Amino acid sequence: MTPFSIRHLLLLTAAVLLLPSAAPDIVSDRAALVALRSAVGGRVLLWNLSSPTPCAWPGVNCSPDNSSVVELHLPGMGLSGQLPPKTFSNMTNLQTLSLRYNALSGPLPPDLFTSLTSLRNLYLQHNFFTGEIPETLFSLTSLVRVNLAENNFSGPISPSFNNLTRLGTLYLQSNQFSGPIPDLNFPNLVQFDVSNNNLTGPIPSGLSAKPKSSFLGNSLCGNPVNACSNIKPKKKLSGGAIAGIIIGSVIAFFLILLLVFCLCRVLARKNVRSKDQAVANVKEVEVPAEKTAESGGEGKDGGSSLFAAAIGGAKEKDIGEGDLNGGGKKGLVFFGKTGWNIELEDLLRASAEVLGKGTFGTAYKAVLETGLAVAVKRLRDVTMAEKEFRKKMEEIGSLDHQNLVPLRAYYYNGDEKLLVYEYLPMGSLSALLHGNKGASRTPLNWETRAAIALGAARGISYLHSQGSAISHGNIKSSNILLTRSYEARVSDFGLAQLAGPNATPNRVAGYRAPEVTDPHRVSQKADVYSFGVLLLELLTGKAPTHTLVNEEGVDLPRWVQSVVREEWTAEVFDLELLRYQNVEEDMVQLLQLAVDCTAQYPDKRPSMDEVVIKIEELCRSSSQEPSGDAVEVLDEPQLI
């Protein structure tokens, strides 16, 4: 062989050796996925097995050159059974593995993570996995997010978690982990939760800055829960002590019954005397409303009258005889055809209960003798002159839209200003999102949240259409009221301009646009920002003024944007929303809209008309039924 031929042969051999061997990687990855499909039960994975490459299979994402599988997303697919050994054998390029919201069970195979050396994101939450966490997990030093919540994992939490130095999220809540929490030190840890396990002992100092909710449902002590000195060792009671406790409890029970019986008799006699005295007062002389409040102010249901609750501090000269007659401008001034045949005296004598204290005053539910329930807001710190105030009320009263809570009547005199609205018994969006967190809570599904967002957007868009200078100025979840069919009604519109300089609405700090310096002068673009925060609240389930991130000085929009930049978008969504399949694309689109609304600069935010159009498109998309098993279910979608 000539030297020339030998040289060419050597070059050819080197070139072959240096060429990337893509085929073996994708072939082995395909074989591992086919083995997984054959091993698990439940819904059949709709993969075209005749295809030589898995890159087009639903839930499978490959590298740009299709040389290997880098992401496997199979959430909510109804998968069941146990993962077999060597499930993901040789998938060394896999970066994201999501099997969340399935019915997979049994222990994780010890070799499950042996080959997953590139894994960054592991989502196994909401399955039925048991046993301890395999030690092979702790060799995956590239892991950034680990979510094993809502399973039946048991045993101790391994100190080997410290090997995962890049970990930013560790969710282990609602399992059966026992023993103490090891001294974990994660320099990049942002999200941590071990609540609702069987953990005992002190909380390590490295985790003491985490929220209290991250440790509840265990027998732990130390910051941020109870101090360890407050937890005393339990002593076993003797039989005699137990018998004494039982006898004492029985005696105490009967004594309490006797005491309650005596109190009821006394209160019954006192009530009869009070009613007799009230009847006598009415017969003898017509008592002004303020006297009634001073003498007890009881409504027909035994509660405080609205007059006692709201006007009790007013001077007699402020409530004159003309006021109680409801005539002219001295009494209630009505808007529209309400069908209400009530006068100011009826309103002030109604039984009342406090609904809440808002930015501009206290709201009451008033029930009249006829059974009609109305909502009454007593304004505070209003320094506006009477003529100007009445003109403003005429403007507010003329606004009429199905997604607004209309102003039905108002009262002005002296230091007292009352606004009368229809009463909506379902309360506010804030109460529904953040009020009841117990087992009896009825979660708001995606369709309901989207419909609420659309209704609120339409109401605000209508306000903006009345003039370029007209804005709401106080958009927040507690001002979105709901009908019995969960239709949104925007309240408190037009009131921001009424409050005096001392009435700083600090309650809306989490919703306020960054350019707003005077809370009484809010532009329509600032309304858009506040509405964007409201959308984030709907999607994340977090209250803008009480989120965990706020404790570190980060508001809700910036927190969401930081999460999105890190490419783990699904972590921002409320867990209650993640239960619903086939809507994650719509959720991401609404999240993108919320991010657009909360842009730092006002001219980069959309108008409310544009917001309405986009939400209407999303609601139409969500109302279309999915086409069965052929619908691809995505996980951790990314913002465009």
XYZ file of C-alpha atoms in Angstrom:
640
model
C 0.000 0.000 0.000
C 1.399 3.391 -0.967
C 2.098 6.079 1.668
C -0.584 8.230 0.009
C -3.212 5.535 0.528
C -2.110 4.921 4.113
C -2.434 8.630 4.886
C -5.936 8.773 3.432
C -6.946 5.648 5.353
C -5.764 7.185 8.633
C -7.666 10.416 7.934
C -10.829 8.481 7.082
C -10.551 6.436 10.261
C -10.080 9.585 12.380
C -13.063 11.238 10.746
C -15.282 8.253 11.461
C -14.153 8.179 15.079
C -14.817 11.902 15.516
C -18.313 11.908 13.972
C -21.142 12.252 16.559
C -22.830 8.942 17.196
C -26.428 10.264 17.393
C -28.221 7.096 16.403
C -27.317 4.925 19.396
C -28.558 7.609 21.861
C -31.980 8.074 20.275
C -32.333 4.319 19.716
C -31.645 3.519 23.380
C -33.944 6.337 24.504
C -36.705 4.967 22.276
C -36.239 1.484 23.691
C -36.510 2.821 27.260
C -39.748 4.673 26.461
C -41.283 1.628 24.770
C -40.404 -0.445 27.850
C -42.070 2.170 30.061
C -45.203 2.122 27.883
C -45.409 -1.657 28.158
C -44.852 -1.714 31.912
C -47.401 0.837 33.174
C -51.142 0.339 33.102
C -54.019 2.757 32.805
C -54.492 4.953 29.777
C -52.511 3.816 26.720
C -49.829 6.261 25.640
C -50.718 7.279 22.109
C -47.300 6.810 20.578
C -46.786 5.733 16.995
C -44.437 2.793 17.530
C -43.851 2.458 13.795
C -41.908 5.702 13.916
C -38.126 5.117 14.168
C -37.729 8.198 16.392
C -39.745 9.116 19.532
C -39.278 12.871 19.009
C -42.778 13.284 17.524
C -44.523 11.344 20.309
C -46.819 13.372 22.612
C -45.024 14.391 25.792
C -41.556 13.630 24.387
C -39.197 16.515 23.612
C -35.853 15.933 21.943
C -32.679 17.939 21.572
C -32.492 20.358 18.595
C -30.659 17.794 16.481
C -33.052 14.977 17.536
C -30.118 12.993 18.844
C -31.615 12.269 22.283
C -34.685 12.739 24.478
C -34.285 15.700 26.839
C -37.793 16.059 28.323
C -40.569 13.592 29.179
C -43.898 15.163 30.197
C -46.709 12.709 31.050
C -48.867 14.526 33.664
C -52.431 13.424 34.375
C -52.321 10.561 31.878
C -54.012 8.019 34.157
C -50.873 5.877 34.357
C -50.956 3.171 37.031
C -48.864 0.323 38.348
C -45.213 0.236 39.367
C -42.177 1.549 37.561
C -40.001 -1.437 36.602
C -36.216 -1.583 37.194
C -34.051 0.193 34.642
C -37.085 2.229 33.540
C -35.030 5.071 32.126
C -31.917 3.073 31.367
C -29.196 5.008 29.533
C -31.296 8.200 29.139
C -28.259 10.249 30.076
C -29.475 13.428 28.348
C -32.908 13.587 30.018
C -33.292 16.969 31.753
C -36.972 16.996 32.780
C -39.046 14.051 34.001
C -42.693 14.684 34.881
C -45.056 11.867 35.868
C -47.206 13.984 38.194
C -50.946 13.546 38.787
C -51.053 9.855 37.868
C -51.810 6.692 39.863
C -48.335 5.158 39.877
C -47.601 3.157 43.020
C -45.056 1.006 44.815
C -41.459 1.869 45.680
C -39.184 3.594 43.220
C -36.652 1.132 41.752
C -33.209 1.568 43.379
C -31.623 2.047 39.945
C -34.270 4.488 38.681
C -31.950 7.493 38.676
C -28.676 5.725 37.923
C -28.390 6.925 34.319
C -30.200 10.276 34.605
C -27.009 12.256 35.100
C -28.350 15.383 33.320
C -31.682 15.553 35.147
C -32.641 19.080 36.304
C -36.390 18.849 36.991
C -38.165 15.924 38.693
C -41.959 16.068 39.130
C -43.503 12.952 40.744
C -46.157 14.659 42.894
C -49.705 13.361 43.322
C -49.080 9.625 42.826
C -49.096 6.685 45.263
C -45.377 5.943 45.502
C -44.239 4.234 48.723
C -40.999 3.358 50.473
C -37.858 5.398 50.860
C -36.214 7.677 48.337
C -33.549 5.750 46.417
C -29.993 6.779 47.236
C -29.250 7.113 43.518
C -31.310 10.334 43.516
C -28.656 12.092 45.584
C -25.993 11.556 42.924
C -27.873 13.789 40.459
C -26.039 17.015 41.246
C -27.692 18.905 38.356
C -31.134 18.764 40.012
C -32.758 22.186 40.444
C -36.372 21.240 41.218
C -37.640 18.135 43.055
C -41.355 17.702 43.776
C -42.326 14.444 45.544
C -45.388 15.866 47.344
C -48.714 14.072 47.851
C -47.382 10.490 47.818
C -46.811 7.819 50.488
C -43.033 8.013 50.742
C -41.758 6.977 54.185
C -38.584 6.682 56.186
C -36.241 9.499 57.181
C -35.346 12.506 55.084
C -31.824 11.701 54.016
C -28.992 14.134 54.820
C -27.664 13.206 51.376
C -30.012 15.863 49.997
C -27.094 18.180 50.780
C -25.342 16.718 47.741
C -27.853 18.560 45.550
C -26.214 21.955 45.899
C -28.133 23.521 42.977
C -31.555 22.695 44.432
C -33.995 25.607 44.283
C -37.256 23.722 44.971
C -37.807 20.809 47.350
C -41.416 19.764 47.953
C -41.888 16.750 50.262
C -45.223 17.649 51.867
C -48.097 15.238 52.491
C -46.083 12.019 52.725
C -45.152 9.684 55.597
C -41.597 10.864 56.242
C -40.546 10.401 59.876
C -37.726 11.307 62.221
C -35.897 14.620 62.418
C -35.169 17.020 59.594
C -31.447 16.746 58.858
C -29.257 19.830 58.817
C -29.933 20.813 55.220
C -28.019 23.637 53.613
C -29.139 24.682 50.148
C -27.643 28.015 49.078
C -30.117 28.450 46.210
C -33.264 27.075 47.889
C -36.363 29.231 47.241
C -39.283 26.833 47.712
C -39.347 24.286 50.552
C -42.207 22.354 52.141
C -42.252 19.306 54.447
C -45.691 19.915 55.968
C -48.091 17.078 56.835
C -45.572 14.322 57.532
C -44.536 12.519 60.741
C -41.412 14.561 61.376
C -40.170 15.276 64.904
C -37.501 17.295 66.668
C -36.062 20.765 66.096
C -36.042 22.628 62.796
C -32.459 23.160 61.548
C -31.262 26.747 61.722
C -30.615 26.766 57.976
C -34.362 26.359 57.375
C -35.653 28.619 60.154
C -36.278 31.496 57.732
C -38.776 29.445 55.718
C -42.518 30.110 56.222
C -44.312 28.492 59.133
C -46.718 26.782 56.720
C -43.796 24.735 55.360
C -43.576 22.781 58.647
C -47.191 22.445 59.840
C -48.718 19.014 60.401
C -45.608 17.622 62.133
C -44.252 17.463 65.692
C -41.499 19.986 65.076
C -40.207 22.822 67.201
C -37.998 25.855 66.803
C -38.283 28.812 64.425
C -40.589 29.505 62.690
C -42.989 27.308 64.762
C -43.127 26.916 68.567
C -39.953 27.208 70.592
C -38.536 23.824 71.542
C -38.637 24.763 75.234
C -42.431 24.893 74.997
C -42.661 21.209 74.062
C -42.575 19.054 77.175
C -42.175 15.259 77.225
C -45.396 13.365 77.664
C -45.925 11.445 80.887
C -47.974 8.300 81.038
C -51.051 8.673 83.264
C -51.922 6.090 85.876
C -55.283 4.334 85.925
C -56.428 6.318 88.974
C -55.552 9.599 87.297
C -57.506 8.629 84.180
C -60.540 7.662 86.302
C -60.315 10.976 88.168
C -60.215 12.902 84.895
C -63.295 11.082 83.602
C -65.288 11.681 86.815
C -64.217 15.324 86.934
C -65.180 15.812 83.299
C -68.660 14.381 83.890
C -69.222 16.635 86.911
C -67.942 19.679 85.001
C -70.241 18.836 82.073
C -73.349 18.842 84.292
C -72.253 22.059 86.008
C -71.852 23.740 82.625
C -75.323 22.554 81.572
C -76.786 24.004 84.777
C -74.974 27.297 84.242
C -76.158 27.560 80.638
C -79.740 26.845 81.715
C -79.625 29.592 84.354
C -78.113 32.102 81.917
C -80.801 31.360 79.338
C -83.516 32.021 81.920
C -81.930 35.319 82.934
C -81.444 36.475 79.347
C -85.006 35.498 78.424
C -86.432 37.614 81.272
C -84.145 40.511 80.350
C -85.211 40.327 76.687
C -88.895 40.428 77.617
C -88.313 43.503 79.815
C -86.328 45.219 76.996
C -89.080 44.625 74.449
C -91.759 45.863 76.830
C -89.738 49.009 77.513
C -89.201 49.592 73.769
C -92.933 49.293 73.091
C -93.637 51.731 75.911
C -91.149 54.247 74.484
C -92.745 54.060 71.031
C -96.216 54.610 72.454
C -95.215 57.535 74.648
C -93.097 59.609 72.263
C -91.579 59.449 68.775
C -87.909 58.886 69.590
C -85.267 60.109 67.090
C -83.075 57.454 65.581
C -80.009 58.409 67.610
C -81.884 57.868 70.881
C -82.790 54.408 69.715
C -79.129 53.647 69.104
C -78.183 54.821 72.572
C -80.811 52.676 74.221
C -79.520 49.499 72.691
C -80.160 49.787 68.979
C -81.397 46.221 68.486
C -82.672 45.197 65.078
C -85.379 42.691 64.514
C -82.846 39.863 64.531
C -81.301 40.927 67.780
C -78.219 42.432 66.139
C -77.069 46.030 66.269
C -79.070 48.436 64.132
C -77.294 50.087 61.251
C -77.863 53.418 62.969
C -76.087 52.190 66.115
C -73.259 50.641 64.127
C -72.629 53.443 61.663
C -74.126 56.691 62.938
C -73.912 56.187 66.675
C -71.254 58.876 67.044
C -73.106 61.554 65.099
C -74.571 64.559 66.801
C -78.357 64.979 67.055
C -78.275 68.077 64.904
C -76.772 66.031 62.045
C -79.853 63.802 61.763
C -82.863 66.067 61.558
C -86.581 65.406 61.326
C -86.494 66.058 57.600
C -83.831 63.402 57.150
C -85.948 60.679 58.704
C -88.879 61.523 56.474
C -86.810 60.698 53.394
C -88.035 63.830 51.643
C -86.052 65.847 49.137
C -82.306 65.870 49.513
C -82.531 65.385 53.258
C -83.119 61.648 52.972
C -82.056 58.857 50.642
C -81.485 59.825 47.030
C -82.276 56.898 44.693
C -81.045 56.001 41.204
C -83.042 54.012 38.679
C -86.088 51.836 39.287
C -85.049 49.724 42.245
C -88.533 48.762 43.393
C -87.380 49.481 46.938
C -89.977 51.263 49.059
C -87.654 52.274 51.877
C -86.816 55.444 53.693
C -83.781 56.489 55.678
C -85.504 55.638 58.963
C -86.148 52.069 57.746
C -82.523 51.732 56.777
C -81.100 53.046 60.028
C -83.335 50.832 62.156
C -82.434 47.685 60.187
C -80.353 44.981 61.835
C -76.786 45.142 60.615
C -73.574 43.197 60.553
C -70.138 44.327 59.439
C -69.042 42.861 56.108
C -65.597 44.392 56.147
C -63.508 47.517 56.424
C -62.234 48.661 53.066
C -60.056 51.437 51.742
C -62.765 54.097 51.808
C -65.027 52.980 54.635
C -66.858 50.181 56.406
C -69.431 48.012 54.613
C -72.491 46.605 56.388
C -75.189 44.130 55.527
C -78.506 45.689 56.559
C -81.680 43.580 56.741
C -84.886 45.618 56.768
C -88.098 44.596 58.451
C -89.483 43.605 55.055
C -86.663 41.063 54.721
C -84.840 43.022 52.032
C -81.054 42.838 52.437
C -78.889 45.675 51.160
C -75.217 46.549 51.413
C -74.443 49.914 52.985
C -71.037 51.578 52.882
C -70.284 54.297 55.389
C -67.640 56.541 53.844
C -64.886 57.956 55.978
C -62.491 60.888 55.548
C -64.597 62.476 52.794
C -63.848 66.211 52.720
C -65.675 66.999 49.481
C -68.238 69.812 49.546
C -71.910 68.816 49.362
C -72.527 70.125 45.846
C -69.440 68.412 44.479
C -70.262 65.196 46.368
C -73.803 65.056 44.987
C -72.503 65.662 41.466
C -70.060 62.796 41.883
C -72.843 60.523 43.125
C -74.918 61.387 40.041
C -71.999 60.338 37.842
C -71.527 57.031 39.700
C -75.258 56.359 39.829
C -75.584 56.797 36.067
C -73.110 53.964 35.357
C -75.027 50.839 34.409
C -73.425 47.549 33.322
C -74.144 43.904 34.133
C -70.614 43.475 35.552
C -70.814 46.431 37.930
C -72.402 46.615 41.377
C -74.736 49.580 40.752
C -75.144 52.393 43.263
C -78.848 52.357 44.205
C -79.041 55.233 46.683
C -76.962 57.567 48.817
C -77.356 59.793 51.864
C -75.430 62.993 52.624
C -75.655 65.094 55.746
C -73.041 66.619 58.024
C -70.274 64.167 58.712
C -72.208 61.109 57.494
C -72.194 59.776 53.954
C -73.889 56.457 53.205
C -73.935 54.540 49.924
C -76.538 51.813 49.335
C -75.913 48.880 46.984
C -77.533 45.557 46.202
C -76.338 42.832 48.576
C -74.496 39.900 46.942
C -74.497 36.941 49.361
C -71.595 35.057 47.726
C -69.152 37.685 48.944
C -65.884 38.642 47.275
C -63.356 36.852 45.098
C -60.759 37.425 47.815
C -62.839 35.479 50.347
C -63.335 32.599 47.895
C -59.639 32.397 47.009
C -58.107 32.859 50.448
C -60.869 32.430 53.036
C -61.581 28.754 53.670
C -58.551 26.456 53.349
C -60.131 23.504 55.168
C -61.401 20.181 53.896
C -64.857 21.681 53.227
C -63.399 24.159 50.743
C -64.861 24.048 47.242
C -61.978 24.833 44.879
C -62.538 27.254 42.010
C -61.995 25.399 38.742
C -60.403 26.860 35.637
C -63.665 27.664 33.838
C -65.007 29.570 36.864
C -61.795 31.567 37.292
C -61.650 32.416 33.599
C -65.305 33.527 33.654
C -64.659 35.707 36.717
C -61.660 37.284 34.988
C -63.763 37.981 31.896
C -66.650 39.512 33.848
C -64.343 41.769 35.855
C -62.506 42.824 32.679
C -65.779 43.714 30.974
C -66.896 45.820 33.935
C -63.614 47.758 34.047
C -63.584 48.141 30.252
C -67.072 49.673 30.448
C -65.844 52.190 33.028
C -62.929 53.169 30.787
C -65.285 53.614 27.837
C -67.129 56.422 29.669
C -64.251 58.851 29.182
C -60.475 58.950 29.004
C -60.277 60.474 32.477
C -62.519 57.868 34.151
C -60.767 55.044 36.007
C -61.592 52.698 38.855
C -58.602 53.448 41.058
C -59.029 50.602 43.536
C -59.040 47.268 41.677
C -58.413 44.301 43.987
C -59.943 40.884 44.632
C -62.004 42.099 47.593
C -63.743 44.548 45.247
C -64.791 41.796 42.832
C -68.111 40.521 44.193
C -69.858 37.392 42.943
C -73.433 36.390 42.250
C -74.789 32.954 43.154
C -73.772 31.761 39.676
C -70.217 33.128 40.212
C -70.652 36.052 37.822
C -68.243 38.885 38.597
C -69.461 42.326 39.689
C -66.954 45.160 40.126
C -67.594 47.349 43.175
C -66.190 50.548 44.722
C -65.698 52.223 41.341
C -65.520 56.011 41.402
C -64.719 56.256 45.109
C -60.964 56.854 44.858
C -61.549 60.548 44.118
C -63.788 61.018 47.177
C -61.281 60.255 49.925
C -59.396 63.038 51.611
C -55.608 63.375 51.720
C -55.380 61.431 55.007
C -57.190 58.385 53.633
C -54.220 56.644 52.085
C -55.434 53.341 50.602
C -52.557 51.234 51.945
C -54.645 48.117 51.489
C -54.050 48.211 47.719
C -50.247 48.403 47.940
C -49.874 44.985 46.293
C -52.043 46.064 43.350
C -50.757 49.592 42.815
C -48.885 50.391 39.608
C -45.280 51.536 40.116
C -45.901 54.955 38.524
C -48.782 55.858 40.900
C -47.667 58.436 43.464
C -51.076 59.888 44.332
C -53.528 57.062 45.166
C -56.448 59.418 44.485
C -55.340 59.967 40.882
C -55.074 56.666 39.064
C -54.931 56.428 35.279
C -56.606 53.790 33.147
C -53.201 52.194 32.467
C -52.721 51.934 36.248
C -56.082 50.144 36.372
C -54.712 47.696 33.786
C -51.712 47.007 36.038
C -53.983 46.342 39.031
C -56.122 44.041 36.904
C -52.973 42.190 35.821
C -52.116 41.588 39.480
C -55.687 40.335 39.954
C -55.144 37.835 37.110
C -51.911 36.645 38.751
C -53.831 36.206 42.007
C -56.433 34.072 40.197
C -53.739 31.926 38.580
C -51.334 31.529 41.511
C -53.805 31.474 44.400
C -51.485 33.898 46.219
C -52.678 37.160 47.769
C -50.460 40.001 46.468
C -49.991 41.460 49.948
C -49.487 38.163 51.815
C -47.373 35.927 49.593
C -44.238 34.188 50.790
C -42.195 36.140 48.302
C -43.343 39.428 49.790
C -41.583 38.531 53.034
C -38.389 38.818 51.032
C -39.437 42.150 49.540
C -40.572 40.814 46.137
C -44.055 41.644 44.860
C -46.222 39.104 43.056
C -45.579 40.289 39.448
C -41.793 40.265 39.894
C -41.912 36.837 41.540
C -43.926 35.390 38.659
C -41.570 36.918 36.100
C -38.529 35.513 37.909
C -40.074 32.030 37.915
C -40.903 32.276 34.214
C -37.334 33.336 33.399
C -36.079 30.187 35.118
C -38.272 28.093 32.775
C -40.448 26.455 35.416
C -43.721 28.168 34.582
C -46.040 25.466 35.978
C -44.723 26.118 39.494
C -46.506 29.498 39.569
C -49.986 28.016 39.147
C -52.323 27.308 42.045
C -52.242 23.574 42.849
C -56.034 23.545 42.626
C -55.742 24.503 38.939
C -53.193 21.816 38.123
C -55.834 19.157 38.784
C -57.611 20.082 35.561
C -56.306 18.508 32.374
C -56.053 19.972 28.898
C -56.206 23.627 30.027
C -52.551 24.361 30.724
C -52.086 26.062 27.360
C -54.968 28.419 28.178
C -53.545 28.996 31.651
C -50.185 29.939 30.174
C -51.844 32.336 27.730
C -53.727 34.038 30.564
C -50.472 34.188 32.529
C -48.805 35.849 29.533
C -51.651 38.393 29.435
C -51.218 39.092 33.154
C -47.481 39.651 32.630
C -48.266 42.067 29.778
C -50.725 43.973 31.991
C -48.131 44.346 34.758
C -45.419 45.726 32.477
C -43.220 48.263 34.224
C -43.988 51.044 31.730
C -47.643 52.087 31.188
C -47.376 52.448 27.395
C -46.389 48.778 27.110
C -49.623 47.610 28.775
C -52.676 46.690 26.689
C -55.967 48.526 26.975
C -58.867 46.927 28.836
C -60.692 46.478 25.510
C -57.762 44.394 24.257
C -57.708 42.465 27.537
C -61.412 41.621 27.169
C -60.902 40.343 23.605
C -58.037 38.048 24.647
C -59.904 36.604 27.637
C -62.990 36.036 25.482
C -60.837 34.008 23.065
C -59.492 31.950 25.975
C -62.968 31.288 27.346
C -64.158 30.139 23.927
C -61.152 27.824 23.706
C -61.794 26.397 27.177
C -65.467 25.749 26.400
C -64.550 23.410 23.533
C -64.572 19.780 24.581
C -61.256 17.901 24.248
C -61.162 15.175 21.601
C -60.634 12.235 23.934
C -57.330 10.467 24.513
C -55.774 12.001 21.440
C -55.381 15.326 23.254
C -51.808 15.935 24.294
C -51.421 16.862 27.958
C -48.493 19.176 28.534
C -46.469 19.875 31.648
C -44.484 22.897 32.780
C -45.400 24.930 29.639
C -43.209 27.864 28.728
C -44.193 31.437 28.062
C -43.585 32.614 24.535
